[in-house]
Coordinates of C-alpha atoms in Angstrom, one line a residue:
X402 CA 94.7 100.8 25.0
X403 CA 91.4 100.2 23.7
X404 CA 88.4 102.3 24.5
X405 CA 85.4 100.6 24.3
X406 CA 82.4 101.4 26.4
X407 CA 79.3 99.2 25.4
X408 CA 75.7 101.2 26.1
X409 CA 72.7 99.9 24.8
X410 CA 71.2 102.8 22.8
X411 CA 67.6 101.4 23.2
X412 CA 65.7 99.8 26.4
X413 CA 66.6 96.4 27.3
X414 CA 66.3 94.3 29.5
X415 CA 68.5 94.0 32.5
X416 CA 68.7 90.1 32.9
X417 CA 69.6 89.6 29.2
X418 CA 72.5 92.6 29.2
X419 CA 73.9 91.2 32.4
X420 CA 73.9 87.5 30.6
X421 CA 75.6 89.0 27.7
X422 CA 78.8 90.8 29.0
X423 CA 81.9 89.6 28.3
X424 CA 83.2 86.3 30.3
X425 CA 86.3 87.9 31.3
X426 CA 84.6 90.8 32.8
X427 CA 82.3 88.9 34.8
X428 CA 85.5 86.7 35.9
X429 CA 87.5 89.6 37.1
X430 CA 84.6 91.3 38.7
X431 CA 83.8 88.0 40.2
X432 CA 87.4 88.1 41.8
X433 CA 87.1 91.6 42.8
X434 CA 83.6 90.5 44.7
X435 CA 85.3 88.0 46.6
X436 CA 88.2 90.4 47.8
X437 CA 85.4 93.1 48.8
X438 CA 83.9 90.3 51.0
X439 CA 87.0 89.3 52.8
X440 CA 87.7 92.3 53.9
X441 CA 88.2 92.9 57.6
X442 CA 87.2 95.6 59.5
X443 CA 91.3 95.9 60.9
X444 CA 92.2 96.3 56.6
X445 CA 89.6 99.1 56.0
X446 CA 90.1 100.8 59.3
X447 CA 93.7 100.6 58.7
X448 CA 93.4 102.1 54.8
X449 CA 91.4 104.8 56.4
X450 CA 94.0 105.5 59.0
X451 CA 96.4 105.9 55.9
X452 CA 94.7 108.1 54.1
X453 CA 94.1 110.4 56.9
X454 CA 98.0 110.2 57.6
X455 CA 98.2 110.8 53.9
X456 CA 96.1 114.2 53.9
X457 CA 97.7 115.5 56.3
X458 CA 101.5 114.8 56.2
X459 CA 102.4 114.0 52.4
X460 CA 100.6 116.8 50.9
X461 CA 101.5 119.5 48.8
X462 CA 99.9 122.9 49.5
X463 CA 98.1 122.6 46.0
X464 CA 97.6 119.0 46.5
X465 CA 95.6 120.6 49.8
X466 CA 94.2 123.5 48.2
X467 CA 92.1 121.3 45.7
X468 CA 91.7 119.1 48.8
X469 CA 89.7 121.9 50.9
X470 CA 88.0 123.2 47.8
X471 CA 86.6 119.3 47.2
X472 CA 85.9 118.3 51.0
X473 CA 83.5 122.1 51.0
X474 CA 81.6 120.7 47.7
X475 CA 80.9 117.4 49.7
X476 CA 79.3 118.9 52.7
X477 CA 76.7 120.8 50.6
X478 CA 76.1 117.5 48.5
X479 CA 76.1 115.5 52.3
X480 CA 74.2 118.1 53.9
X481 CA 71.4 118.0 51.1
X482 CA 71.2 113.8 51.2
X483 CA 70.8 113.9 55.2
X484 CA 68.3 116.4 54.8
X485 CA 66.0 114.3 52.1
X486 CA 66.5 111.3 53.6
X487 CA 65.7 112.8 56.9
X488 CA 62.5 113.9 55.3
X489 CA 61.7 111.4 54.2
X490 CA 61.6 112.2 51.0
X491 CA 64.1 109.7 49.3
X492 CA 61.8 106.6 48.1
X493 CA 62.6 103.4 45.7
X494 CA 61.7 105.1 42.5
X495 CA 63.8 107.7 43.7
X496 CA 67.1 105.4 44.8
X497 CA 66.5 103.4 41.6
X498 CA 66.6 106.7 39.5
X499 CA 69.9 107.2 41.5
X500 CA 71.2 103.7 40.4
X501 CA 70.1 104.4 36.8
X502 CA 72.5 107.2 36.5
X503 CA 75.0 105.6 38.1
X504 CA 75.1 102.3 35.8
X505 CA 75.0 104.9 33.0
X506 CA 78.2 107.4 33.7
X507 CA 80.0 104.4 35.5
X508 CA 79.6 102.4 32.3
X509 CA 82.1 104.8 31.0
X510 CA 84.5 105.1 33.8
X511 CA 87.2 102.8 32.1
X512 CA 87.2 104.5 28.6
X513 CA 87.8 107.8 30.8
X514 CA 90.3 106.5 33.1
X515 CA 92.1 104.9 29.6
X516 CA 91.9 108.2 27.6
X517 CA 93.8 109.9 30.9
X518 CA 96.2 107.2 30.8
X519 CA 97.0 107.6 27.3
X520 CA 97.4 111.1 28.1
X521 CA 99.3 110.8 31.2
X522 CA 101.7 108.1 29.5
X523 CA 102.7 111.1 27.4
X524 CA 103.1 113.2 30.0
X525 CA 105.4 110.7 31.8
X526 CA 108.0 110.0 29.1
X527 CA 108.3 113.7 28.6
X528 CA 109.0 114.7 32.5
X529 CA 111.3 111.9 34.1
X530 CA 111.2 113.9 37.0
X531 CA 108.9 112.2 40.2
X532 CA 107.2 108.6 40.0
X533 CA 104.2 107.0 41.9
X534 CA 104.0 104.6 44.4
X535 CA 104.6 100.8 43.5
X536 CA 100.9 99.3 43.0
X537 CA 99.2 103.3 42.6
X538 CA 95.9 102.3 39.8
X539 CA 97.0 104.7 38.1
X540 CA 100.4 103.1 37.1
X541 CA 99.1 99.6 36.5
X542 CA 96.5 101.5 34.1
X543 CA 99.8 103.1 32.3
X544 CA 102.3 100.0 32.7
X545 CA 100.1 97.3 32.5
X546 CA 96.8 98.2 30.8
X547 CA 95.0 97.0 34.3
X548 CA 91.6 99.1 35.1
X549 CA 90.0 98.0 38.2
X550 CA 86.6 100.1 37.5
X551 CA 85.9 98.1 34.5
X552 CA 82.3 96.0 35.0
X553 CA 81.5 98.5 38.4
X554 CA 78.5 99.7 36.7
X555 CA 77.1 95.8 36.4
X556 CA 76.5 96.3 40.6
X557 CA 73.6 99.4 39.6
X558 CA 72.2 96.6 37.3
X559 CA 71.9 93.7 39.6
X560 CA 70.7 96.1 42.6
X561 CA 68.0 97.5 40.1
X562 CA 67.2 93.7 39.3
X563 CA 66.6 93.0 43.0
X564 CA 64.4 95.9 43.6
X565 CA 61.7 94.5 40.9
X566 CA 63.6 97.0 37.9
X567 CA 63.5 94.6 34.8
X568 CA 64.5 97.5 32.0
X569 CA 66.1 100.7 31.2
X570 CA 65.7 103.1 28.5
X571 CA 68.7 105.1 28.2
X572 CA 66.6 107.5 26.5
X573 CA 64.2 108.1 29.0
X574 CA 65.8 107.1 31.9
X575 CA 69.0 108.8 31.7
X576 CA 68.6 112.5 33.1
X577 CA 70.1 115.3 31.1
X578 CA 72.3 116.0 34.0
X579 CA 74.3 112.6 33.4
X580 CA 74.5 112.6 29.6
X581 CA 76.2 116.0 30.3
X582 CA 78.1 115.0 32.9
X583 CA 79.3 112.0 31.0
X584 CA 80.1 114.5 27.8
X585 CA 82.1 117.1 29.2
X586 CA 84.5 114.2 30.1
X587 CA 85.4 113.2 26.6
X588 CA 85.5 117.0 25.8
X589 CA 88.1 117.6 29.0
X590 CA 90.3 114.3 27.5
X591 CA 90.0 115.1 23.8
X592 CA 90.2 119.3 23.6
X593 CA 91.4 120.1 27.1
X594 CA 93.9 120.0 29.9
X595 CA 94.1 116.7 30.6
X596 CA 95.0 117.5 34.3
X597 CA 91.8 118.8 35.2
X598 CA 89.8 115.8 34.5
X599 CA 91.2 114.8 37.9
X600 CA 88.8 117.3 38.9
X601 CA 86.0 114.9 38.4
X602 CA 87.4 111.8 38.9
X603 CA 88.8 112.9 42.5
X604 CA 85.6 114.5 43.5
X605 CA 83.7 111.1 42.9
X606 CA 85.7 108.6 43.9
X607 CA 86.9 110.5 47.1
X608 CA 83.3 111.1 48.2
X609 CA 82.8 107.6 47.7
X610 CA 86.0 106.5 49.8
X611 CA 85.2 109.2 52.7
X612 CA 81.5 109.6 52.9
X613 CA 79.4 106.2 51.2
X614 CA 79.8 104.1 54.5
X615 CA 78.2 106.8 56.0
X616 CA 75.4 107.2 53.4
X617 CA 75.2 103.6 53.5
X618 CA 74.1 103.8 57.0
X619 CA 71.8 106.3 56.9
X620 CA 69.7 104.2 54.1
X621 CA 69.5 101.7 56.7
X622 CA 67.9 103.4 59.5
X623 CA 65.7 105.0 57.0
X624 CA 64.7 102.1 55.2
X625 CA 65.9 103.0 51.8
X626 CA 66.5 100.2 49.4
X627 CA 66.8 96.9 51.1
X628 CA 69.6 94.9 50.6
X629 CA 70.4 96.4 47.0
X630 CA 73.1 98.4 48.3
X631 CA 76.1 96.3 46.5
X632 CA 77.0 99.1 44.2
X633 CA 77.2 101.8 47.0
X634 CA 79.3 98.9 49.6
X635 CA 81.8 97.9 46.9
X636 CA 82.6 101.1 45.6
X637 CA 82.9 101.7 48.9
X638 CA 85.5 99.3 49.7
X639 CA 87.4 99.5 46.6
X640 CA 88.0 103.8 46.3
X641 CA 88.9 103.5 50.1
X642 CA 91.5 101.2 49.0
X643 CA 92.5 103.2 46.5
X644 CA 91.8 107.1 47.8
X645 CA 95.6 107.7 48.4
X646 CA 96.6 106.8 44.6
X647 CA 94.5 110.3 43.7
X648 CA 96.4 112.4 46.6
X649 CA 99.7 111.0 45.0
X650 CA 98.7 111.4 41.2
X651 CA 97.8 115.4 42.3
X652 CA 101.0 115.0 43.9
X653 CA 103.0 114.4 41.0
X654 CA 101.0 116.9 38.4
X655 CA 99.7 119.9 40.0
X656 CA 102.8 122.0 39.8
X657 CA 101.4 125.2 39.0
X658 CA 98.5 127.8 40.0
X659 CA 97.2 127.4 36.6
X660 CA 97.1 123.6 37.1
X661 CA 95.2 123.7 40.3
X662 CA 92.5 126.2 38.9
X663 CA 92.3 123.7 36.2
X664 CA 91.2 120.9 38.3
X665 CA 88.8 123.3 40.6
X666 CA 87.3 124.2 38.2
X667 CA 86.5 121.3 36.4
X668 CA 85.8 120.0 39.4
X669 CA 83.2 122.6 40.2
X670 CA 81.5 121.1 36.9
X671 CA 81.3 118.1 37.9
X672 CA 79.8 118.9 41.7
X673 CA 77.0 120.9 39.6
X674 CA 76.4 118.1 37.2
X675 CA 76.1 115.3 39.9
X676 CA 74.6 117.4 42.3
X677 CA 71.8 118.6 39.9
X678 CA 71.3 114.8 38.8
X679 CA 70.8 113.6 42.6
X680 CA 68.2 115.8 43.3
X681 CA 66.3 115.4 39.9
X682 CA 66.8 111.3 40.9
X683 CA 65.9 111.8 44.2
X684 CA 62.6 113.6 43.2
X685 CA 61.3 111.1 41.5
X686 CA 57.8 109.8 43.2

């Protein structure tokens, strides 16, 4: 598996980065675009149903125990969104702050998700016990070398574009919150358990599979960047399509009290880290 993540070190120019990504990356994003807008409302209510049949009846009690300790860290970061954006204070700058960070720490989603894999692919051929449900991401990332996050963070690029955002200086524009966020990663792959990293890739991808839709909506009535939303609606879409694959994954690892704590609390990293880089976006005037 390679593990390649390509950030511009200096500012540049969004237009000419976009031109310049690979073909095949464009392609299979392309692809994915198309599936995101062919999806009826019958599928996603339908994956939704799933996943609420899935939390509650497939479970295990650590499985559920990280599961509580997550869905409490997303109130306080849904309770402090509804409360800017209620106040009006959430503004363009702000939202295109927001979708500075996320190009940045999605950029390096698919190394992540490849260094777990690598790691988990260990894990695998040394406990035969348990598998994973036919078509689960995280299989086809094992089996097949298959990562469906890979070009996501081109979507923060082309909604900054079409809100009048022609560069980004990852030096400047990148808050200290993200880089950090974005490091402690390759420090939980490379030096630590490898289970907790599901700490932070749970906590973000379930918020966006439970709770974007709703954020999504609340832009809307408040104005709050346009049409420029595509990074926000196809996240959306694809983590609710693949929520249950975490639940399952947790499923299959988290056998312990000491592997539960290790995913808390890495997960609790990861809720200060984004939380502390929203509002520092979201203050921006």
């Amino acid at each position: 598996m390679t593990t390649t993540t390509i950030i511009p070190t200096k500012k540049f120019t969004i237009s000419e980065h976009l031109a310049s990504r690979p073909q095949e990356t464009l392609q299979r994003l392309a692809l994915q675009e198309k599936s995101i807008s062919s999806a009826t409302d019958a599928r996603l209510q339908k994956e939704a149903s799933d996943l609420n049949d899935y939390e509650e009846n497939h479970c295990t009690e650590f499985t559920k125990c990280i599961l509580n300790h997550m869905l409490g860290l997303h109130s306080e970061f849904n309770d402090y969104v509804s409360a800017e954006l209620f106040a009006g204070r959430v503004n363009t700058k702000g939202y295109s702050s927001y979708l500075k960070q996320a190009w940045y720490h999605t950029s390096f989603t698919p190394t992540f998700e490849k260094l777990f894999g690598e790691r988990l692919c260990d894990y695998i051929r040394s406990n035969q016990g348990g598998s994973f449900e036919k078509g689960n991401k995280f299989l086809m990332l094992v089996e097949k070398d298959i990562d469906e996050e890979e070009g996501h963070e081109l979507w923060a690029l082309r909604d900054l574009s079409d809100l009048g955002v022609n560069h980004v200086d990852p030096y400047t524009d990148v808050l200290p919150e993200t880089k950090a966020l974005v490091s402690s990663q390759f420090d939980r792959l490379s030096r630590l358990e490898f289970k907790g990293f599901l700490g932070y890739s749970f906590y973000l991808e379930y918020w966006v599979a439970k709770y974007s839709a709703m954020q999504l909506q609340l832009m809307e009535e408040y104005g709050i960047g346009g049409t420029s939303k595509r990074f926000i609606h196809n996240h959306s879409v694809v983590d609710q399509g693949h929520a249950k694959d975490n639940l399952e994954l947790l499923n299959y690892l988290i056998t312990s009290e000491d592997d539960c704590k290790q995913v808390i609390e890495h997960m609790d990293v990861a809720h200060a880290l984004y939380f502390g880089m929203a509002k520092q976006a979201f203050s921006i005037r």
